[in-house]
Amino acid sequence: MDVDYDVVIVGAGIAGLSAALYTARQKLKTLVISKDLGGQLNMTTLIENYPAIHKISGPELAKRVEQQARAFGAEVIFDEVNSIEKVGDIFVVKTWGGDEYKALAVILAFGKTPKELGVPGETKFKNRGVSYCTICDAPFFKGQDVALVSWGDLAREPATILSSIANKFYWIFPSEKPIHDDEFIEQIKRLGKAVFIPNSEVVEIRGDTKVRSIIIKNKKTGEIQEIPVAAIFIEAGYVTRSDFVKHLVDLNERGEIIADWEGKTKTPGVFAAGDIVAYPYKQAVISAAMGVAAALSATAYIMKLKGKTVYSLVDWRAEKK
């Protein structure tokens, strides 16, 4: 069976685009398929912690890497993959748009989608005070009053961060306690920045050119109140859409793909990178590095499949003496 591409990369976030840059530079015929350009980078107005780049927006970073990848011959199309099947040594990739592509390897880098509240104003104020990544965006609101919607273990990191950065943060959660850890709750209380708002939910986000306030409702009493804030951090977990590859990879309880440090999965020829991988630190620079690792692993796999010598893709592992 003939193939259309050496490698198909699913996802055009920083992981997928970085992978495409490297496979294309290795002279592999590379196709990137994604519903959009940038993925979660599109939710980030300003990035200040990407090495060698002082300040850049998420969309601009994605565009730059895309341009680099295209310059080396990578192709990028906007569609959504709905199935991947392995037939012999060939992967058949199908999209919702009705197209089909055959490749020797695939790199899964389609990321995860933050859970949204689904309330009025949320979409309007994304990147203008609505954030789904406290560790990424909290520094932009240093010394200001903000809101946090989060509970359970997911809330540990954002609550700790906001306790050191915000002037005050309103912690909104749907139960009596935000987390079943009294020691942690007391620790946050001692820091003096949190205003606990139990049994409540955000029903609207208001503003003009940016977030100015939130409307919350007490689920027990029905009481409605408006709270002035400069930002709202929503840390309610992520939605993973990995079911379409579960026959090819192992998934954890959160739907994340199990891959080793080289990006390899349980199926030869299937590699994974970025936020969809079961790895705790979800940062752009880490996703980029994971994309590169997956790309180099895919390159070595394809060269072996073609019967070519796998010349040095640079193995820095020192031999024991």
PDB file of N, CA and C in Angstrom, residues 1-8 83-94 100-107 267-270 301-302 305-306:
ATOM      1  N   MET A   1       0.847  -1.198   0.000  1.00  0.00           N
ATOM      2  CA  MET A   1       0.000   0.000   0.000  1.00  0.00           C
ATOM      3  C   MET A   1       0.883   1.248   0.000  1.00  0.00           C
ATOM      4  N   ASP A   2       0.650   2.113  -0.964  1.00  0.00           N
ATOM      5  CA  ASP A   2       1.406   3.357  -1.029  1.00  0.00           C
ATOM      6  C   ASP A   2       0.928   4.321   0.045  1.00  0.00           C
ATOM      7  N   VAL A   3       1.809   5.236   0.426  1.00  0.00           N
ATOM      8  CA  VAL A   3       1.435   6.228   1.434  1.00  0.00           C
ATOM      9  C   VAL A   3       1.447   7.622   0.824  1.00  0.00           C
ATOM     10  N   ASP A   4       0.663   8.502   1.434  1.00  0.00           N
ATOM     11  CA  ASP A   4       0.613   9.898   1.007  1.00  0.00           C
ATOM     12  C   ASP A   4       1.686  10.723   1.715  1.00  0.00           C
ATOM     13  N   TYR A   5       1.975  10.335   2.966  1.00  0.00           N
ATOM     14  CA  TYR A   5       2.925  11.090   3.790  1.00  0.00           C
ATOM     15  C   TYR A   5       3.765  10.116   4.607  1.00  0.00           C
ATOM     16  N   ASP A   6       4.931  10.561   4.990  1.00  0.00           N
ATOM     17  CA  ASP A   6       5.725   9.774   5.932  1.00  0.00           C
ATOM     18  C   ASP A   6       5.087   9.826   7.315  1.00  0.00           C
ATOM     19  N   VAL A   7       4.665  11.025   7.716  1.00  0.00           N
ATOM     20  CA  VAL A   7       4.094  11.189   9.054  1.00  0.00           C
ATOM     21  C   VAL A   7       2.921  12.157   9.017  1.00  0.00           C
ATOM     22  N   VAL A   8       1.871  11.791   9.719  1.00  0.00           N
ATOM     23  CA  VAL A   8       0.731  12.686   9.933  1.00  0.00           C
ATOM     24  C   VAL A   8       0.734  13.089  11.400  1.00  0.00           C
ATOM     25  N   SER A  83     -10.743   9.245  12.945  1.00  0.00           N
ATOM     26  CA  SER A  83     -10.344   7.847  13.112  1.00  0.00           C
ATOM     27  C   SER A  83      -8.934   7.625  12.579  1.00  0.00           C
ATOM     28  N   ILE A  84      -8.242   6.706  13.225  1.00  0.00           N
ATOM     29  CA  ILE A  84      -6.911   6.279  12.784  1.00  0.00           C
ATOM     30  C   ILE A  84      -6.874   4.760  12.908  1.00  0.00           C
ATOM     31  N   GLU A  85      -6.558   4.081  11.820  1.00  0.00           N
ATOM     32  CA  GLU A  85      -6.469   2.628  11.833  1.00  0.00           C
ATOM     33  C   GLU A  85      -5.115   2.204  11.284  1.00  0.00           C
ATOM     34  N   LYS A  86      -4.573   1.138  11.855  1.00  0.00           N
ATOM     35  CA  LYS A  86      -3.309   0.605  11.362  1.00  0.00           C
ATOM     36  C   LYS A  86      -3.578  -0.613  10.497  1.00  0.00           C
ATOM     37  N   VAL A  87      -3.132  -0.561   9.256  1.00  0.00           N
ATOM     38  CA  VAL A  87      -3.292  -1.665   8.316  1.00  0.00           C
ATOM     39  C   VAL A  87      -1.892  -2.106   7.897  1.00  0.00           C
ATOM     40  N   GLY A  88      -1.432  -3.206   8.460  1.00  0.00           N
ATOM     41  CA  GLY A  88      -0.050  -3.601   8.239  1.00  0.00           C
ATOM     42  C   GLY A  88       0.875  -2.584   8.879  1.00  0.00           C
ATOM     43  N   ASP A  89       1.768  -2.020   8.084  1.00  0.00           N
ATOM     44  CA  ASP A  89       2.667  -0.977   8.594  1.00  0.00           C
ATOM     45  C   ASP A  89       2.176   0.427   8.246  1.00  0.00           C
ATOM     46  N   ILE A  90       0.964   0.518   7.732  1.00  0.00           N
ATOM     47  CA  ILE A  90       0.432   1.800   7.267  1.00  0.00           C
ATOM     48  C   ILE A  90      -0.688   2.283   8.189  1.00  0.00           C
ATOM     49  N   PHE A  91      -0.701   3.579   8.449  1.00  0.00           N
ATOM     50  CA  PHE A  91      -1.784   4.189   9.221  1.00  0.00           C
ATOM     51  C   PHE A  91      -2.725   4.923   8.272  1.00  0.00           C
ATOM     52  N   VAL A  92      -4.014   4.624   8.405  1.00  0.00           N
ATOM     53  CA  VAL A  92      -5.040   5.283   7.602  1.00  0.00           C
ATOM     54  C   VAL A  92      -5.742   6.298   8.495  1.00  0.00           C
ATOM     55  N   VAL A  93      -5.592   7.561   8.156  1.00  0.00           N
ATOM     56  CA  VAL A  93      -6.125   8.661   8.964  1.00  0.00           C
ATOM     57  C   VAL A  93      -7.305   9.283   8.224  1.00  0.00           C
ATOM     58  N   LYS A  94      -8.469   9.301   8.874  1.00  0.00           N
ATOM     59  CA  LYS A  94      -9.670   9.868   8.256  1.00  0.00           C
ATOM     60  C   LYS A  94     -10.134  11.097   9.035  1.00  0.00           C
ATOM     61  N   GLU A 100      -9.016  11.214   3.477  1.00  0.00           N
ATOM     62  CA  GLU A 100      -8.277  10.064   3.999  1.00  0.00           C
ATOM     63  C   GLU A 100      -6.812  10.196   3.604  1.00  0.00           C
ATOM     64  N   TYR A 101      -5.934   9.926   4.574  1.00  0.00           N
ATOM     65  CA  TYR A 101      -4.496  10.036   4.329  1.00  0.00           C
ATOM     66  C   TYR A 101      -3.806   8.782   4.856  1.00  0.00           C
ATOM     67  N   LYS A 102      -2.801   8.320   4.125  1.00  0.00           N
ATOM     68  CA  LYS A 102      -2.035   7.153   4.548  1.00  0.00           C
ATOM     69  C   LYS A 102      -0.620   7.597   4.908  1.00  0.00           C
ATOM     70  N   ALA A 103      -0.128   7.080   6.027  1.00  0.00           N
ATOM     71  CA  ALA A 103       1.192   7.487   6.507  1.00  0.00           C
ATOM     72  C   ALA A 103       1.900   6.320   7.177  1.00  0.00           C
ATOM     73  N   LEU A 104       3.217   6.454   7.304  1.00  0.00           N
ATOM     74  CA  LEU A 104       4.013   5.422   7.970  1.00  0.00           C
ATOM     75  C   LEU A 104       4.009   5.576   9.487  1.00  0.00           C
ATOM     76  N   ALA A 105       3.727   6.793   9.958  1.00  0.00           N
ATOM     77  CA  ALA A 105       3.705   7.050  11.405  1.00  0.00           C
ATOM     78  C   ALA A 105       2.742   8.190  11.698  1.00  0.00           C
ATOM     79  N   VAL A 106       2.274   8.231  12.930  1.00  0.00           N
ATOM     80  CA  VAL A 106       1.422   9.340  13.365  1.00  0.00           C
ATOM     81  C   VAL A 106       1.942   9.869  14.698  1.00  0.00           C
ATOM     82  N   ILE A 107       1.818  11.171  14.861  1.00  0.00           N
ATOM     83  CA  ILE A 107       2.146  11.811  16.138  1.00  0.00           C
ATOM     84  C   ILE A 107       0.876  12.456  16.664  1.00  0.00           C
ATOM     85  N   THR A 267       1.841   1.200  20.613  1.00  0.00           N
ATOM     86  CA  THR A 267       1.769   0.784  19.212  1.00  0.00           C
ATOM     87  C   THR A 267       2.959   1.334  18.429  1.00  0.00           C
ATOM     88  N   PRO A 268       3.777   0.478  17.837  1.00  0.00           N
ATOM     89  CA  PRO A 268       4.889   0.967  17.019  1.00  0.00           C
ATOM     90  C   PRO A 268       4.380   1.903  15.917  1.00  0.00           C
ATOM     91  N   GLY A 269       5.018   3.044  15.796  1.00  0.00           N
ATOM     92  CA  GLY A 269       4.608   4.005  14.782  1.00  0.00           C
ATOM     93  C   GLY A 269       3.652   5.062  15.278  1.00  0.00           C
ATOM     94  N   VAL A 270       3.153   4.893  16.505  1.00  0.00           N
ATOM     95  CA  VAL A 270       2.266   5.898  17.105  1.00  0.00           C
ATOM     96  C   VAL A 270       3.028   6.599  18.226  1.00  0.00           C
ATOM     97  N   TYR A 301      12.003   5.653  13.565  1.00  0.00           N
ATOM     98  CA  TYR A 301      11.091   4.549  13.242  1.00  0.00           C
ATOM     99  C   TYR A 301      10.888   4.442  11.732  1.00  0.00           C
ATOM    100  N   ILE A 302      10.645   5.568  11.079  1.00  0.00           N
ATOM    101  CA  ILE A 302      10.377   5.580   9.636  1.00  0.00           C
ATOM    102  C   ILE A 302      11.617   5.174   8.844  1.00  0.00           C
ATOM    103  N   LEU A 305      11.922   1.530   9.005  1.00  0.00           N
ATOM    104  CA  LEU A 305      10.866   0.925   8.199  1.00  0.00           C
ATOM    105  C   LEU A 305      11.243   0.944   6.722  1.00  0.00           C
ATOM    106  N   LYS A 306      11.928   1.988   6.313  1.00  0.00           N
ATOM    107  CA  LYS A 306      12.357   2.123   4.916  1.00  0.00           C
ATOM    108  C   LYS A 306      13.668   1.395   4.638  1.00  0.00           C
TER     109      LYS A 306
END
